[in-house]
mmCIF file of C-alpha atoms and ligand atoms in Angstrom:
data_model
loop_
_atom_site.group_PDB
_atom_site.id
_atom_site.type_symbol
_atom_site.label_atom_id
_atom_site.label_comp_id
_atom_site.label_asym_id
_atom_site.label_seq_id
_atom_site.Cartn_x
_atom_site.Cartn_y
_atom_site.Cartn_z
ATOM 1 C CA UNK A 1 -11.901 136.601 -87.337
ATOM 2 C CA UNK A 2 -13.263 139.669 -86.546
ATOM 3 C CA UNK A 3 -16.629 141.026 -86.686
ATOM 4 C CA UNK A 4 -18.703 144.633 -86.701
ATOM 5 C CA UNK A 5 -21.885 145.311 -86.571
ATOM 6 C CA UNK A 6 -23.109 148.967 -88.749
ATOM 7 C CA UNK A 7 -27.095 149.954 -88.245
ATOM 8 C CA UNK A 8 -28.870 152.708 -89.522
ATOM 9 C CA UNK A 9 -32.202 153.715 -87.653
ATOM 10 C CA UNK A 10 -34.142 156.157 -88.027
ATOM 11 C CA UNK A 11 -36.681 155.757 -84.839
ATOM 12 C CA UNK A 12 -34.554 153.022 -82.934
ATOM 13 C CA UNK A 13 -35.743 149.848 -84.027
ATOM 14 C CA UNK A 14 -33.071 148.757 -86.423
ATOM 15 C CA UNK A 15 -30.387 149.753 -83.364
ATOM 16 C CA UNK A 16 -32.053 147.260 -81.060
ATOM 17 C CA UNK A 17 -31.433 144.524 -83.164
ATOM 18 C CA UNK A 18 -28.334 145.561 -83.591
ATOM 19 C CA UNK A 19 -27.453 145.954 -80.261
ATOM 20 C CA UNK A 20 -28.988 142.451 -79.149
ATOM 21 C CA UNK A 21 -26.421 141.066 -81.904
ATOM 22 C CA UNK A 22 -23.536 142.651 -80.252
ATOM 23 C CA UNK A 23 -24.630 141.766 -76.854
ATOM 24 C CA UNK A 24 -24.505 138.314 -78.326
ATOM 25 C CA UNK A 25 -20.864 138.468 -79.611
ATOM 26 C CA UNK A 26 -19.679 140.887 -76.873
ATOM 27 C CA UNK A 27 -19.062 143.741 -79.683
ATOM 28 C CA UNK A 28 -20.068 146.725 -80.122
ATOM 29 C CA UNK A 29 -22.747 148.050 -82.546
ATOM 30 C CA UNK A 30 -22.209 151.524 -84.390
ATOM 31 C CA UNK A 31 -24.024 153.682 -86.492
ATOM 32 C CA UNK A 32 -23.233 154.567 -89.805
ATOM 33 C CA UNK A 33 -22.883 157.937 -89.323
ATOM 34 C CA UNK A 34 -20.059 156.843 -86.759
ATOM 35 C CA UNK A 35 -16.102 157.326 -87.696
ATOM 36 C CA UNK A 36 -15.366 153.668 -88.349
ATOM 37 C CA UNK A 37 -12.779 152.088 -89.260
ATOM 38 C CA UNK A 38 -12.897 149.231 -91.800
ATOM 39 C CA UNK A 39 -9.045 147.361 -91.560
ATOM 40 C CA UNK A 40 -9.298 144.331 -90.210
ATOM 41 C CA UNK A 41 -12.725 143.531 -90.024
ATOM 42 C CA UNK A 42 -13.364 139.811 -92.077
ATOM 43 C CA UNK A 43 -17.240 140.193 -90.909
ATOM 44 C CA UNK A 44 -19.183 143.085 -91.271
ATOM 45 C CA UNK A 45 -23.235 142.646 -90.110
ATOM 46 C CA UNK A 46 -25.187 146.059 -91.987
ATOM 47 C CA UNK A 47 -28.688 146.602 -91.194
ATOM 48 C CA UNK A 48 -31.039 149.260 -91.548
ATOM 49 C CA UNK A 49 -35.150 150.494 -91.614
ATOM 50 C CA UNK A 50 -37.147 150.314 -94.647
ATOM 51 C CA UNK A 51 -38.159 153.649 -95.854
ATOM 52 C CA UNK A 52 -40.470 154.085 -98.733
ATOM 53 C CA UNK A 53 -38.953 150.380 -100.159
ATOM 54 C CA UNK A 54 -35.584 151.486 -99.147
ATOM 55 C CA UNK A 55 -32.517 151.822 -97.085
ATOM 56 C CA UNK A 56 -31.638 155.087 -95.916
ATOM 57 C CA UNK A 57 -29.854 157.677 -98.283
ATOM 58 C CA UNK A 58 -27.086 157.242 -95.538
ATOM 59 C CA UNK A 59 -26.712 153.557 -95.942
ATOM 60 C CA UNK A 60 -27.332 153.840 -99.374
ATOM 61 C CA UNK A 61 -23.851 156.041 -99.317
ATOM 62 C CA UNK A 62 -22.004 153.816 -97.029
ATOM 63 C CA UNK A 63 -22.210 150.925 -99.156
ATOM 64 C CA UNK A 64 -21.403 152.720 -102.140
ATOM 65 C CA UNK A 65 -18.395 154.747 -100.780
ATOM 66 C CA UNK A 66 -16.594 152.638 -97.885
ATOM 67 C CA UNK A 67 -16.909 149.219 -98.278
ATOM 68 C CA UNK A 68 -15.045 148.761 -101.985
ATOM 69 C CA UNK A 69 -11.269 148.154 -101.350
ATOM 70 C CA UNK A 70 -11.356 146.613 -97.897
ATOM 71 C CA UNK A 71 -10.374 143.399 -96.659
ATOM 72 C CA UNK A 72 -14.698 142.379 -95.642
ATOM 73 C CA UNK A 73 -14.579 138.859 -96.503
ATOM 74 C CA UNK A 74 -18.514 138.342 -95.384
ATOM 75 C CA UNK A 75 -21.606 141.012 -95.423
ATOM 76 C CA UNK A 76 -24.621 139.939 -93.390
ATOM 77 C CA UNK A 77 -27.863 142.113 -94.195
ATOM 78 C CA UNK A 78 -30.072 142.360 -91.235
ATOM 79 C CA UNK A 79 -33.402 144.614 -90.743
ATOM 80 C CA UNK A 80 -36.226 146.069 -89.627
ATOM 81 C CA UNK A 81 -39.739 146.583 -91.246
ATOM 82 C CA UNK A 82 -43.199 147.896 -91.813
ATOM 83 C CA UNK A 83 -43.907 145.005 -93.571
ATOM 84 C CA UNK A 84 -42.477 144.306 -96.741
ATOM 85 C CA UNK A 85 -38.710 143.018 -96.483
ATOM 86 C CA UNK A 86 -37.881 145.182 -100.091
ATOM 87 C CA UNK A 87 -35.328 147.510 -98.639
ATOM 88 C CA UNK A 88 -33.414 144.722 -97.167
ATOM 89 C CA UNK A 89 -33.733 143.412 -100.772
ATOM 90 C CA UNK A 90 -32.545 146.726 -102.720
ATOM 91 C CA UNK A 91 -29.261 146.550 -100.364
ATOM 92 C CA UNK A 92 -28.369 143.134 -101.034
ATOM 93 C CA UNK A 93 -28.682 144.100 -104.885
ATOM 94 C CA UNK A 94 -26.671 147.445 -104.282
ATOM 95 C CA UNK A 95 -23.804 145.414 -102.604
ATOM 96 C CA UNK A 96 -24.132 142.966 -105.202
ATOM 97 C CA UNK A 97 -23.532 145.374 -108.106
ATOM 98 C CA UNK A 98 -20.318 146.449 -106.424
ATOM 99 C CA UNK A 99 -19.489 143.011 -106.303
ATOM 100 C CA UNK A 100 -19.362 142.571 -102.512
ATOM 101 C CA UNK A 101 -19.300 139.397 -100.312
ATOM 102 C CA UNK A 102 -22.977 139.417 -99.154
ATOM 103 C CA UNK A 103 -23.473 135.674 -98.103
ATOM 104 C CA UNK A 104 -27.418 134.216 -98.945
ATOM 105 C CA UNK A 105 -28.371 134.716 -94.771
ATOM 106 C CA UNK A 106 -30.136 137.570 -93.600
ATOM 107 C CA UNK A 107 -31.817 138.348 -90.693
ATOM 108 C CA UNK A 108 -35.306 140.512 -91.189
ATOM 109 C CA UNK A 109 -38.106 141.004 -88.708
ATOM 110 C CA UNK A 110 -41.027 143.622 -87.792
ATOM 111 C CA UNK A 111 -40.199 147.135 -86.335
ATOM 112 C CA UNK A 112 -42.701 149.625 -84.821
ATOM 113 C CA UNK A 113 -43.886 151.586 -87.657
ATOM 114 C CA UNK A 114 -46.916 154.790 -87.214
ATOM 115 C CA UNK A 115 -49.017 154.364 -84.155
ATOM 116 C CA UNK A 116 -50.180 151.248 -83.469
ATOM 117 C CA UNK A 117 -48.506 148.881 -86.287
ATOM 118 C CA UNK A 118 -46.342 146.157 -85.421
ATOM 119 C CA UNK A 119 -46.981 148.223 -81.681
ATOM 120 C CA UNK A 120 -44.900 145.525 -79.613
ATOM 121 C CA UNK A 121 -41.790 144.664 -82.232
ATOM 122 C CA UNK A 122 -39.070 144.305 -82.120
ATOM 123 C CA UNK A 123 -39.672 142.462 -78.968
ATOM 124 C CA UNK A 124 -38.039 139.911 -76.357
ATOM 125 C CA UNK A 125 -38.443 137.103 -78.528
ATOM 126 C CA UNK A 126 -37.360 138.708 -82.014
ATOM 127 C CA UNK A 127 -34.081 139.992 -79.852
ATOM 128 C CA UNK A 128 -33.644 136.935 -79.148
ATOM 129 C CA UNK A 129 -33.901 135.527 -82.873
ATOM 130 C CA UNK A 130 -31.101 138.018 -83.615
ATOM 131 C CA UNK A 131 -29.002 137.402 -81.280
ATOM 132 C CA UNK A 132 -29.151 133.359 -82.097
ATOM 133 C CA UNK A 133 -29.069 134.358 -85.546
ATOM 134 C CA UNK A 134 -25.777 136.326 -85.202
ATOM 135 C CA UNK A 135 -24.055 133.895 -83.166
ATOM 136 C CA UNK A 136 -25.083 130.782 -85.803
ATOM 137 C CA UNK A 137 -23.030 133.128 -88.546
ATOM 138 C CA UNK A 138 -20.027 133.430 -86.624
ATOM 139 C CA UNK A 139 -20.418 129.875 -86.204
ATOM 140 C CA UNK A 140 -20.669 129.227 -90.019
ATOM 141 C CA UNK A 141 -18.397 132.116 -91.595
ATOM 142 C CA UNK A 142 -15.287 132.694 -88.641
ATOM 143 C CA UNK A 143 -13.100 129.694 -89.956
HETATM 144 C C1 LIG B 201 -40.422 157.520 -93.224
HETATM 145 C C2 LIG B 201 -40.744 156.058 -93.057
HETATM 146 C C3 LIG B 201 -41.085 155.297 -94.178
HETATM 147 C C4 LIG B 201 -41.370 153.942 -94.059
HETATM 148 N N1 LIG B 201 -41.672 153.199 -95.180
HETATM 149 C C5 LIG B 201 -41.879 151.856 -95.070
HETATM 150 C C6 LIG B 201 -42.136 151.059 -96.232
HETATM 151 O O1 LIG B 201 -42.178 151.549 -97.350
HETATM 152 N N2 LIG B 201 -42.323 149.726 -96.066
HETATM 153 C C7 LIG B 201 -42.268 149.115 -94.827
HETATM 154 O O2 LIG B 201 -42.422 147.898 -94.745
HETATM 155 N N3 LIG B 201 -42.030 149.856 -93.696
HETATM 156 C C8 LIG B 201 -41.838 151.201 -93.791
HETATM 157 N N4 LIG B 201 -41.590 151.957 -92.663
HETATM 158 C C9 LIG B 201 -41.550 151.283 -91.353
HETATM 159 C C10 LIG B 201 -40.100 151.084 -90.920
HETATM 160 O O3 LIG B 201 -39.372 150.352 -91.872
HETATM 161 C C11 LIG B 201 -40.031 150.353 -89.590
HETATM 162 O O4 LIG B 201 -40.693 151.098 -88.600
HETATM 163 C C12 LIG B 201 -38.604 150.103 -89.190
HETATM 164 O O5 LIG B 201 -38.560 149.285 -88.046
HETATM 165 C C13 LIG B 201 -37.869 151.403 -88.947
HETATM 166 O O6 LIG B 201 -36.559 151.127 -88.501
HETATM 167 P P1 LIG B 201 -35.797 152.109 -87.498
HETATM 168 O O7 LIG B 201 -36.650 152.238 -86.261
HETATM 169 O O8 LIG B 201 -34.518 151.430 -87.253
HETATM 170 O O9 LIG B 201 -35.653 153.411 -88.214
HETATM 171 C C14 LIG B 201 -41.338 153.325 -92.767
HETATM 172 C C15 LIG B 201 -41.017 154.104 -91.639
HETATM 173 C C16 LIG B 201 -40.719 155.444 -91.772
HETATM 174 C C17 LIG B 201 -40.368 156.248 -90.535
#
């Protein structure tokens, strides 16, 4: 089965994760302002930032315009956060509306936000989590 990994991030946090997931399952991470292309992927990981309770406008657009009509047997939200998890939340619903595979896992956790908040996240340990967390999907979904 194959797998991709699409981040939006605004000030970097959301790419780190990302990146420690590909690390992790010796892909490659893109943005999704990137060119991708969609055929043949059975596992598609999609994270972004919160902003104001929500994903980015250019998530927000991905999900409505790309993902209907491919072959994605599996959606994986992961994030990055202020504090509250809602944006992660408002993307599961958007994918859900378009009927989309979005399985029940997801993979959230604190991002440096304004000065001095959440000043030392995402950090060793939560790249860590993602990584782990990435490989344990694979592990449950690539059959
Ligand atoms: C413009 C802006 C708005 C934000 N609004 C929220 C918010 O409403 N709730 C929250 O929990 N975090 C909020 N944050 C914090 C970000 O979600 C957090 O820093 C996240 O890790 C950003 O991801 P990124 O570095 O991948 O862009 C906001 C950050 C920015 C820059």
């Amino acid at each position: 089965m194959n797998s991709c990994i699409i981040y939006n991030s605004k000030t970097g946090n959301t790419k780190k994760i990302a990146n420690s997931m590909a690390k992790s399952l010796q892909t490659e991470a893109y943005s999704v302002k990137d060119t991708i292309d969609l055929n043949n992927i059975d596992i598609l990981f999609l994270g972004d930032g919160n902003y104001g309770g929500n994903c980015s406008a250019a998530m927000q657009d991905f999900i409505d315009h790309k993902l209907s009509g491919t072959s994605i047997k599996h959606i994986i939200l992961f994030g990055t956060y202020g504090g509250l998890t809602n944006a992660m939340q408002k993307m599961r619903k958007r994918l859900e509306a378009l009927h989309l595979p979005v399985v029940p896992e997801e993979f959230g956790t604190k991002g440096r936000a304004w000065l001095f908040i959440n000043m030392f996240y995402p950090n060793k340990h939560t790249l860590t989590e993602a990584a782990l967390f990435a490989k344990t999907i694979i592990k449950t979904y690539a059959q």
